[in-house]
Structures are given as C-alpha cells and as structure tokens.
Amino acid sequence: MSTDRIHNFNAGPAALPLPVLEEIQESFLNFAGSGMSVTEISHRSKWFDDVINDAVARVKRILKLDNRHHVLFLQGGASMQFCMVPMNLLGAGDSADYVNTGTWSTKAIKEVDLQGKTVNVVASSEDRNFSYIPRPIAFNADAVYAHITSNNTIKGTQWAQFPETGGVPIVSDTSSDIFSRPLEMDKFGLIYAGAQKNMGPAGVCLVIIRDDLLARTPGDIPTMLRYTTYAEKNSMYNTPPCFAIYTVQLVLKWLEETIGGLDKMAELNRRKAGLLYDYMDNSGYYRPTAQKESRSLMNVTFRLPTEDLEKTFVAQALENGMGGLKGHRSVGGCRASIYNPAPLAAVEALVAFMKGFENKHG
Ligand SMILES: Cc1ncc(COP(=O)(O)O)c(C=O)c1O
C-alpha cells in the first residue's frame, strides 16, 4: 500500500497516519468481527458505542480534561461553529471579543454580525496582511468570551502563547492545530476543530465545551444548532458521521500509543517546522511570509523570488513525489502543511528537494 504514496503537504483534507489508513483498510469489510463494514453498522449498535466512547475518552485523556468539559462531535465543519458559537453563547445585551488574524477569523466575526449581536474586534493584524499575531491585547472584562483562531492555516501564523484575557473564557478555532501541543484547558471555555487537518477525514467537527458555557445554550434556537442537543445524547441525537468519528478514534489511538501523547507530538512538530524554517532562514532564496515570532508550526508559508519560479517549484515537487505545496488561492506562494501525521521523513525529503531546486534555479 505504501509504495506509490506521495509525501502529502495538503492543507486539508490532509495526510493521515499510514498505520491508521492500513487499519481502516484491514477492517473495512468486517469491522470488529461484526461481519459488516464500519460504514454499514448501526450507530445505535454496541460496536459504534464502543467507537464513540473510546474517541471521547481519548480526547479527555489527551487534553487532560476534567468533568466540566463535554466532548461533542458535530457536522457542518468549523464554519458551522462560526455561527453556533454566538448563537448559543450570546444572549440579549451580551457581547464577545474577537481577534482578527486572517480569513477564518474574519468569517467568524461576520457570523456574529449577521445575527445582530455585539462583536468587539479588540485586535487585528490586517494592517500587515495578517502576517503576525497581535499582542498585547486589552480584552473587555464584560465580554462573554474572547474568540481567537489558534492557527491561521492560510497566512501561516500561530499563537505561540495564548493571550491573558483577565478571566474571560477563550473560545478558539483550533481546526488546524488541535492535538499538536498541550493546551492549558483552564483558559478555554470552548474549542472547536474541523477534523480534516490534524484529526481525521472531513465530515466531523470536534467541539469541547465547558459546563458554564453549555449552560448558556438557549432553548429557543433550532434543535440541531444547540450544543445541549449533542451533550445530552452523546452526539447521537441523530445519525452521526460514523466513519469520520471512527477515523478520529484511530488517529487519537495513534497519537497516544504510537507517538506517546501531546508533549512528544509537540516536540516532533517543533523539530519538523524547525528544519524547514532554519533551512529557509539560512538560504535567503525562500522567504517565509509570517513574522518570525508568529510562525506556524503547522502551515509553513513561503515565497520564491518570482511567481513563475513558484509554479515550477510546485510542479517539480510533485514530479518528485511531494504534493500539496501550492499556497492558498487567496494569497498565492507556497505552503507546506506539516500536521501531526506528516512524518519527519517527509519534511527531510522536502528540504532536500528545496536545496536542489535552489542550486539549480537560485
Ligand atoms: C482555521 C480554520 N478554521 C475554519 C476552517 C473551515 O473549516 P470547514 O471547512 O470545516 O468549515 C478552516 C478550513 O481550512 C480552517 O483552516
């Protein structure tokens, strides 16, 4: 299976750990001795109960959650959370603080506005094309929550430290760096993440919500848009995305049992990103787009001297078995997404290719 696979640097959906794909392949026709595929079993069966309960238990263990935190699996992607967060957490007269660090934050802010709720954009890095994480930031003491995007997939920036909010719970879009490093969960009232980068296939969104924020959910919003609907039914009020949740369970098992947890994962991620950034800083041929102290360890965005060279770079990389290096269509340039599953060997291969390309074209 592995022989014709490429090094996958896609931004999402993205690479999954090979052992996870192999386990899926192996059990695909006969899941856990059921005589059925995991895509054919009932979500009301003991088999699926075991899957979802194990996935939830692993999320809790990996992030060291206490029993104030609820682990939910929803559909609608991270984009649905842009609307569900204010819909559930902001009542009449309430306001929320948002930090604008790029495309995804901008979209999240828009959804609060659309609902006619009060959003205070307390900081933004738009003045320099979202190339940095703003700080320090003065948050409003009466905000219900402070929303950030922990990793900016398109602009290649990441919060290295989370902001001091004076006790206001942070709500974070962690779609592109969940499980990449330990989180001080005491600071967070809610985190959400579309699965398709660090966690699994597209189709499921993880939401972790604390009791005090869950208690704010109003009873008069549509059932499927209420967090309590999912919390009360173990995410199975209706049919959940079973296959996506199963894959998440396997990725979390890999993270715990093969990698050894978040400290180890973070160390490996620092090493992988360090290889790329160190090489580029020394070369001068490639130019990372994010400011140094705000660089993402997940999405390494960079430019070459010209757009033509960027096109050639992306095309030749693919010919050499490295895919997904084109930057997001809104910003151009190049981007290597090196989420948890991307092995060190993939980054080493990329750096070797970059050196060769620079020697030839530089
Ligand atoms: C940080 C971030 N937030 C939100 C989204 C949107 O996610 P979805 O497509 O699951 O709605 C993305 C997608 O790339 C993302 O990177």
Short mmCIF file of C-alpha atoms and ligand atoms in Angstrom, two decimals:
data_model
loop_
_atom_site.label_atom_id
_atom_site.label_comp_id
_atom_site.label_asym_id
_atom_site.label_seq_id
_atom_site.Cartn_x
_atom_site.Cartn_y
_atom_site.Cartn_z
CA MET A 1 0.00 0.00 0.00
CA SER A 2 2.73 2.46 0.90
CA THR A 3 4.91 2.15 -2.20
CA ASP A 4 3.05 4.54 -4.51
CA ARG A 5 2.08 7.07 -1.88
CA ILE A 6 3.47 10.58 -2.05
CA HIS A 7 4.58 12.97 0.68
CA ASN A 8 1.32 14.83 1.22
CA PHE A 9 1.58 18.51 2.25
CA ASN A 10 -2.08 19.34 1.65
CA ALA A 11 -3.67 21.91 3.97
CA GLY A 12 -6.86 19.93 4.50
CA PRO A 13 -8.16 17.39 3.93
CA ALA A 14 -4.66 16.33 4.71
CA ALA A 15 -2.35 13.39 5.34
CA LEU A 16 -3.41 10.73 7.83
CA PRO A 17 -1.03 8.40 9.66
CA LEU A 18 -0.27 5.42 7.43
CA PRO A 19 -0.94 2.86 10.22
CA VAL A 20 -4.41 4.37 10.61
CA LEU A 21 -5.16 4.01 6.90
CA GLU A 22 -3.86 0.44 6.98
CA GLU A 23 -6.04 -0.44 9.96
CA ILE A 24 -9.08 1.01 8.19
CA GLN A 25 -8.26 -0.98 5.07
CA GLU A 26 -7.81 -4.16 7.03
CA SER A 27 -11.07 -3.90 8.94
CA PHE A 28 -13.12 -2.24 6.25
CA LEU A 29 -15.20 -5.24 5.18
CA ASN A 30 -15.54 -6.84 8.58
CA PHE A 31 -15.43 -4.42 11.46
CA ALA A 32 -14.66 -5.88 14.89
CA GLY A 33 -16.00 -9.29 13.87
CA SER A 34 -19.42 -7.82 13.04
CA GLY A 35 -19.43 -9.21 9.51
CA MET A 36 -20.17 -5.65 8.32
CA SER A 37 -18.16 -2.65 7.27
CA VAL A 38 -17.79 0.18 9.75
CA THR A 39 -19.78 2.17 7.19
CA GLU A 40 -22.63 -0.35 7.45
CA ILE A 41 -23.08 -0.80 11.20
CA SER A 42 -25.86 0.97 13.08
CA HIS A 43 -24.93 4.00 15.11
CA ARG A 44 -27.20 2.50 17.79
CA SER A 45 -25.09 -0.66 17.97
CA LYS A 46 -22.68 -1.74 20.68
CA TRP A 47 -19.92 -1.60 18.05
CA PHE A 48 -20.43 2.09 17.40
CA ASP A 49 -20.98 2.87 21.09
CA ASP A 50 -17.51 1.48 21.71
CA VAL A 51 -16.06 3.64 18.92
CA ILE A 52 -17.55 6.94 20.05
CA ASN A 53 -16.99 6.29 23.75
CA ASP A 54 -13.35 5.44 23.13
CA ALA A 55 -12.92 8.54 20.95
CA VAL A 56 -14.39 10.74 23.70
CA ALA A 57 -12.27 9.06 26.40
CA ARG A 58 -9.14 9.60 24.33
CA VAL A 59 -9.91 13.29 23.74
CA LYS A 60 -10.36 13.72 27.51
CA ARG A 61 -7.18 11.84 28.35
CA ILE A 62 -5.02 13.51 25.72
CA LEU A 63 -6.13 17.05 26.62
CA LYS A 64 -6.36 16.26 30.37
CA LEU A 65 -9.96 17.44 30.53
CA ASP A 66 -11.91 17.35 33.79
CA ASN A 67 -15.59 16.57 34.15
CA ARG A 68 -16.60 20.17 33.46
CA HIS A 69 -15.74 19.59 29.79
CA HIS A 70 -18.08 17.98 27.28
CA VAL A 71 -16.72 16.39 24.12
CA LEU A 72 -19.08 16.66 21.18
CA PHE A 73 -18.99 15.56 17.55
CA LEU A 74 -20.95 17.75 15.16
CA GLN A 75 -21.36 18.21 11.43
CA GLY A 76 -21.25 21.40 9.37
CA GLY A 77 -17.49 21.81 9.73
CA ALA A 78 -15.69 24.54 11.63
CA SER A 79 -17.67 27.05 9.57
CA MET A 80 -20.86 25.97 11.32
CA GLN A 81 -19.18 26.86 14.62
CA PHE A 82 -18.69 30.43 13.41
CA CYS A 83 -22.47 30.71 13.68
CA MET A 84 -23.22 28.28 16.53
CA VAL A 85 -20.82 29.91 18.99
CA PRO A 86 -22.55 33.32 19.10
CA MET A 87 -25.98 31.75 18.63
CA ASN A 88 -25.51 29.64 21.76
CA LEU A 89 -23.34 31.83 23.95
CA LEU A 90 -24.58 35.38 23.42
CA GLY A 91 -27.91 36.43 24.89
CA ALA A 92 -29.62 39.81 24.68
CA GLY A 93 -27.28 42.62 25.67
CA ASP A 94 -24.20 40.34 25.67
CA SER A 95 -21.03 40.97 23.70
CA ALA A 96 -17.99 38.97 22.65
CA ASP A 97 -14.40 39.96 21.86
CA TYR A 98 -12.80 38.68 18.66
CA VAL A 99 -9.20 38.87 17.46
CA ASN A 100 -8.90 39.07 13.69
CA THR A 101 -5.87 37.14 12.45
CA GLY A 102 -6.97 36.24 8.94
CA THR A 103 -9.56 34.71 6.65
CA TRP A 104 -11.12 32.33 9.17
CA SER A 105 -11.36 34.90 11.97
CA THR A 106 -12.90 37.35 9.52
CA LYS A 107 -15.55 34.79 8.63
CA ALA A 108 -16.20 34.05 12.33
CA ILE A 109 -16.67 37.78 13.04
CA LYS A 110 -19.09 38.13 10.14
CA GLU A 111 -21.36 35.44 11.57
CA VAL A 112 -21.76 37.31 14.88
CA ASP A 113 -22.63 40.46 13.00
CA LEU A 114 -25.15 38.62 10.83
CA GLN A 115 -27.03 37.60 13.96
CA GLY A 116 -27.22 41.23 15.07
CA LYS A 117 -25.09 40.51 18.13
CA THR A 118 -22.37 42.73 19.53
CA VAL A 119 -18.86 41.84 18.46
CA ASN A 120 -15.83 43.87 19.55
CA VAL A 121 -12.82 43.31 17.33
CA VAL A 122 -10.22 44.01 20.03
CA ALA A 123 -7.17 43.42 17.83
CA SER A 124 -6.32 42.70 14.22
CA SER A 125 -3.20 42.02 12.18
CA GLU A 126 -4.82 43.10 8.93
CA ASP A 127 -2.53 46.16 8.73
CA ARG A 128 0.36 43.89 7.78
CA ASN A 129 -1.51 41.36 5.72
CA PHE A 130 -2.17 39.12 8.74
CA SER A 131 1.49 38.17 8.96
CA TYR A 132 1.65 38.29 12.76
CA ILE A 133 -0.26 37.58 15.95
CA PRO A 134 -1.16 40.86 17.66
CA ARG A 135 -0.19 41.48 21.26
CA PRO A 136 -0.67 42.72 23.89
CA ILE A 137 -4.43 42.88 23.68
CA ALA A 138 -6.84 44.59 26.06
CA PHE A 139 -9.91 42.40 26.39
CA ASN A 140 -13.20 43.69 27.76
CA ALA A 141 -13.89 42.38 31.25
CA ASP A 142 -17.59 42.02 30.48
CA ALA A 143 -17.18 40.02 27.27
CA VAL A 144 -18.87 36.61 27.46
CA TYR A 145 -15.95 35.07 25.62
CA ALA A 146 -12.80 36.01 23.71
CA HIS A 147 -12.51 34.35 20.30
CA ILE A 148 -9.19 33.57 18.65
CA THR A 149 -8.00 31.37 15.80
CA SER A 150 -5.11 29.45 17.33
CA ASN A 151 -3.53 28.63 13.98
CA ASN A 152 -4.11 30.55 10.78
CA THR A 153 -3.99 27.93 8.07
CA ILE A 154 -3.82 30.35 5.16
CA LYS A 155 -1.46 33.01 6.48
CA GLY A 156 0.83 30.57 8.31
CA THR A 157 0.70 32.18 11.74
CA GLN A 158 0.02 30.60 15.12
CA TRP A 159 -0.43 31.77 18.71
CA ALA A 160 2.71 30.55 20.46
CA GLN A 161 1.25 31.66 23.81
CA PHE A 162 -2.41 32.22 24.45
CA PRO A 163 -3.46 35.72 25.49
CA GLU A 164 -4.21 36.90 29.01
CA THR A 165 -7.92 37.68 28.98
CA GLY A 166 -8.44 38.57 32.64
CA GLY A 167 -10.57 35.51 33.23
CA VAL A 168 -12.79 35.85 30.15
CA PRO A 169 -13.04 32.31 28.71
CA ILE A 170 -11.24 31.84 25.42
CA VAL A 171 -13.14 30.31 22.53
CA SER A 172 -10.66 29.04 19.98
CA ASP A 173 -10.92 27.81 16.44
CA THR A 174 -8.25 25.12 16.68
CA SER A 175 -9.06 23.48 13.35
CA SER A 176 -5.50 23.42 12.12
CA ASP A 177 -3.53 22.80 15.32
CA ILE A 178 -5.69 20.73 17.65
CA PHE A 179 -3.68 17.96 19.32
CA SER A 180 -0.41 19.42 18.03
CA ARG A 181 0.67 20.59 21.52
CA PRO A 182 -0.59 20.55 25.10
CA LEU A 183 -3.28 23.14 25.90
CA GLU A 184 -3.94 24.79 29.25
CA MET A 185 -7.59 23.90 29.16
CA ASP A 186 -8.41 26.09 32.18
CA LYS A 187 -8.20 29.10 29.90
CA PHE A 188 -10.66 27.75 27.34
CA GLY A 189 -14.44 27.79 27.58
CA LEU A 190 -14.87 26.19 24.18
CA ILE A 191 -12.64 24.91 21.42
CA TYR A 192 -13.70 23.63 18.06
CA ALA A 193 -11.91 21.98 15.18
CA GLY A 194 -12.89 20.59 11.82
CA ALA A 195 -11.32 17.13 11.72
CA GLN A 196 -9.75 17.24 8.29
CA LYS A 197 -6.29 18.54 9.22
CA ASN A 198 -4.89 17.05 12.40
CA MET A 199 -7.53 14.56 13.33
CA GLY A 200 -9.31 12.66 10.59
CA PRO A 201 -11.32 12.98 7.40
CA ALA A 202 -13.72 15.81 6.55
CA GLY A 203 -17.25 15.44 7.85
CA VAL A 204 -16.94 15.85 11.60
CA CYS A 205 -16.15 18.79 13.83
CA LEU A 206 -14.95 18.34 17.39
CA VAL A 207 -16.36 20.75 19.99
CA ILE A 208 -15.17 20.81 23.58
CA ILE A 209 -17.38 22.98 25.75
CA ARG A 210 -17.23 23.73 29.47
CA ASP A 211 -20.27 23.47 31.75
CA ASP A 212 -20.61 27.20 32.36
CA LEU A 213 -20.80 27.96 28.65
CA LEU A 214 -23.03 24.97 27.90
CA ALA A 215 -25.46 26.37 30.47
CA ARG A 216 -25.88 29.48 28.28
CA THR A 217 -27.45 27.48 25.42
CA PRO A 218 -30.94 28.93 24.85
CA GLY A 219 -33.90 26.60 24.46
CA ASP A 220 -35.49 28.52 21.61
CA ILE A 221 -32.95 28.03 18.85
CA PRO A 222 -33.22 25.16 16.34
CA THR A 223 -32.55 21.78 17.94
CA MET A 224 -29.64 20.85 15.67
CA LEU A 225 -27.90 24.15 16.39
CA ARG A 226 -27.98 23.76 20.17
CA TYR A 227 -24.92 22.41 21.99
CA THR A 228 -27.14 20.81 24.64
CA THR A 229 -28.71 18.57 21.97
CA TYR A 230 -25.32 16.94 21.42
CA ALA A 231 -24.23 16.99 25.06
CA GLU A 232 -27.40 15.25 26.25
CA LYS A 233 -27.25 12.47 23.64
CA ASN A 234 -23.53 11.67 23.45
CA SER A 235 -23.51 13.33 19.98
CA MET A 236 -26.15 10.87 18.75
CA TYR A 237 -29.39 12.85 18.73
CA ASN A 238 -29.41 11.97 15.05
CA THR A 239 -27.11 9.85 12.89
CA PRO A 240 -23.55 10.99 13.46
CA PRO A 241 -20.81 10.82 10.80
CA CYS A 242 -19.81 7.33 11.93
CA PHE A 243 -16.91 6.71 9.60
CA ALA A 244 -15.30 10.08 10.32
CA ILE A 245 -15.61 9.54 14.07
CA TYR A 246 -14.13 6.05 13.73
CA THR A 247 -11.14 7.51 11.89
CA VAL A 248 -10.71 10.18 14.55
CA GLN A 249 -10.71 7.42 17.16
CA LEU A 250 -7.90 5.63 15.32
CA VAL A 251 -5.87 8.83 14.89
CA LEU A 252 -6.17 9.54 18.61
CA LYS A 253 -5.12 5.97 19.39
CA TRP A 254 -2.05 6.50 17.17
CA LEU A 255 -1.32 9.78 18.95
CA GLU A 256 -1.49 8.17 22.37
CA GLU A 257 0.04 4.78 21.70
CA THR A 258 2.50 5.33 18.86
CA ILE A 259 3.55 8.94 19.35
CA GLY A 260 3.17 8.95 23.14
CA GLY A 261 0.90 11.96 23.74
CA LEU A 262 0.96 15.69 23.28
CA ASP A 263 4.37 16.53 24.78
CA LYS A 264 6.01 14.12 22.36
CA MET A 265 3.85 15.33 19.50
CA ALA A 266 4.76 18.97 20.21
CA GLU A 267 8.45 18.10 20.31
CA LEU A 268 8.23 16.34 16.96
CA ASN A 269 6.25 19.22 15.46
CA ARG A 270 8.86 21.75 16.65
CA ARG A 271 11.54 19.63 15.08
CA LYS A 272 9.77 19.30 11.75
CA ALA A 273 8.95 23.01 11.45
CA GLY A 274 12.41 23.94 12.74
CA LEU A 275 14.04 22.01 9.90
CA LEU A 276 12.11 23.96 7.30
CA TYR A 277 12.36 27.43 8.85
CA ASP A 278 16.06 27.05 9.72
CA TYR A 279 16.83 26.00 6.21
CA MET A 280 14.89 28.92 4.70
CA ASP A 281 16.38 31.48 7.12
CA ASN A 282 19.86 30.38 6.09
CA SER A 283 19.13 30.12 2.40
CA GLY A 284 17.64 33.56 1.72
CA TYR A 285 16.22 32.13 -1.52
CA TYR A 286 12.96 31.11 0.08
CA ARG A 287 11.16 33.79 2.13
CA PRO A 288 8.80 32.71 4.93
CA THR A 289 5.78 35.03 4.88
CA ALA A 290 4.93 35.07 8.59
CA GLN A 291 6.89 37.16 11.07
CA LYS A 292 9.35 35.04 12.98
CA GLU A 293 7.72 35.09 16.42
CA SER A 294 4.30 34.30 14.92
CA ARG A 295 5.26 31.45 12.62
CA SER A 296 3.01 28.44 12.44
CA LEU A 297 4.44 25.02 13.16
CA MET A 298 1.62 23.51 11.10
CA ASN A 299 1.42 25.58 7.90
CA VAL A 300 4.76 26.83 6.67
CA THR A 301 4.02 29.56 4.12
CA PHE A 302 6.78 30.92 1.91
CA ARG A 303 7.59 32.71 -1.32
CA LEU A 304 10.20 32.15 -4.00
CA PRO A 305 11.79 35.05 -5.92
CA THR A 306 9.08 35.06 -8.64
CA GLU A 307 5.61 33.60 -9.24
CA ASP A 308 6.94 31.70 -12.24
CA LEU A 309 9.54 30.02 -10.07
CA GLU A 310 6.81 29.16 -7.55
CA LYS A 311 4.81 27.43 -10.29
CA THR A 312 7.87 25.49 -11.40
CA PHE A 313 8.69 24.62 -7.79
CA VAL A 314 5.22 23.20 -7.11
CA ALA A 315 5.18 21.24 -10.38
CA GLN A 316 8.66 19.79 -9.94
CA ALA A 317 7.99 18.93 -6.31
CA LEU A 318 5.02 16.86 -7.46
CA GLU A 319 7.15 15.10 -10.05
CA ASN A 320 9.42 14.23 -7.14
CA GLY A 321 6.62 12.76 -5.04
CA MET A 322 5.71 15.80 -2.95
CA GLY A 323 2.15 17.13 -3.30
CA GLY A 324 0.01 19.96 -1.97
CA LEU A 325 2.67 22.69 -1.86
CA LYS A 326 0.71 25.41 -3.59
CA GLY A 327 -0.31 28.30 -1.33
CA HIS A 328 -3.99 29.06 -0.73
CA ARG A 329 -5.58 30.55 -3.83
CA SER A 330 -6.29 33.82 -1.96
CA VAL A 331 -2.63 34.51 -1.14
CA GLY A 332 -0.53 32.61 -3.69
CA GLY A 333 3.00 31.49 -2.92
CA CYS A 334 3.81 28.12 -1.42
CA ARG A 335 2.68 26.33 1.70
CA ALA A 336 3.86 23.13 3.30
CA SER A 337 1.26 21.84 5.73
CA ILE A 338 3.02 19.59 8.19
CA TYR A 339 0.30 18.49 10.59
CA ASN A 340 0.77 15.76 13.18
CA PRO A 341 0.61 12.87 10.70
CA ALA A 342 3.32 14.29 8.38
CA PRO A 343 6.40 12.24 9.22
CA LEU A 344 9.82 13.79 9.80
CA ALA A 345 10.99 11.93 6.68
CA ALA A 346 8.53 13.96 4.56
CA VAL A 347 10.00 17.22 5.82
CA GLU A 348 13.54 15.96 5.30
CA ALA A 349 12.66 15.00 1.74
CA LEU A 350 11.16 18.43 1.15
CA VAL A 351 14.21 20.26 2.48
CA ALA A 352 16.47 18.12 0.27
CA PHE A 353 14.30 18.95 -2.73
CA MET A 354 14.32 22.67 -1.85
CA LYS A 355 18.12 22.66 -1.68
CA GLY A 356 18.36 21.02 -5.08
CA PHE A 357 15.87 23.47 -6.55
CA GLU A 358 17.75 26.43 -5.12
CA ASN A 359 21.06 25.14 -6.50
CA LYS A 360 19.54 24.81 -9.93
CA HIS A 361 17.46 27.99 -10.09
CA GLY A 362 18.98 30.29 -7.45
C1 LIG B 1 -8.57 27.63 10.95
C2 LIG B 1 -9.73 27.19 10.11
N1 LIG B 1 -10.99 27.45 10.53
C3 LIG B 1 -12.06 27.07 9.82
C4 LIG B 1 -11.93 26.40 8.63
C5 LIG B 1 -13.17 25.99 7.87
O1 LIG B 1 -13.39 24.65 8.13
P1 LIG B 1 -14.57 23.83 7.47
O2 LIG B 1 -14.23 23.67 6.04
O3 LIG B 1 -14.56 22.54 8.27
O4 LIG B 1 -15.83 24.59 7.68
C6 LIG B 1 -10.66 26.08 8.15
C7 LIG B 1 -10.51 25.35 6.88
O5 LIG B 1 -9.47 25.24 6.29
C8 LIG B 1 -9.54 26.49 8.91
O6 LIG B 1 -8.30 26.23 8.49
#
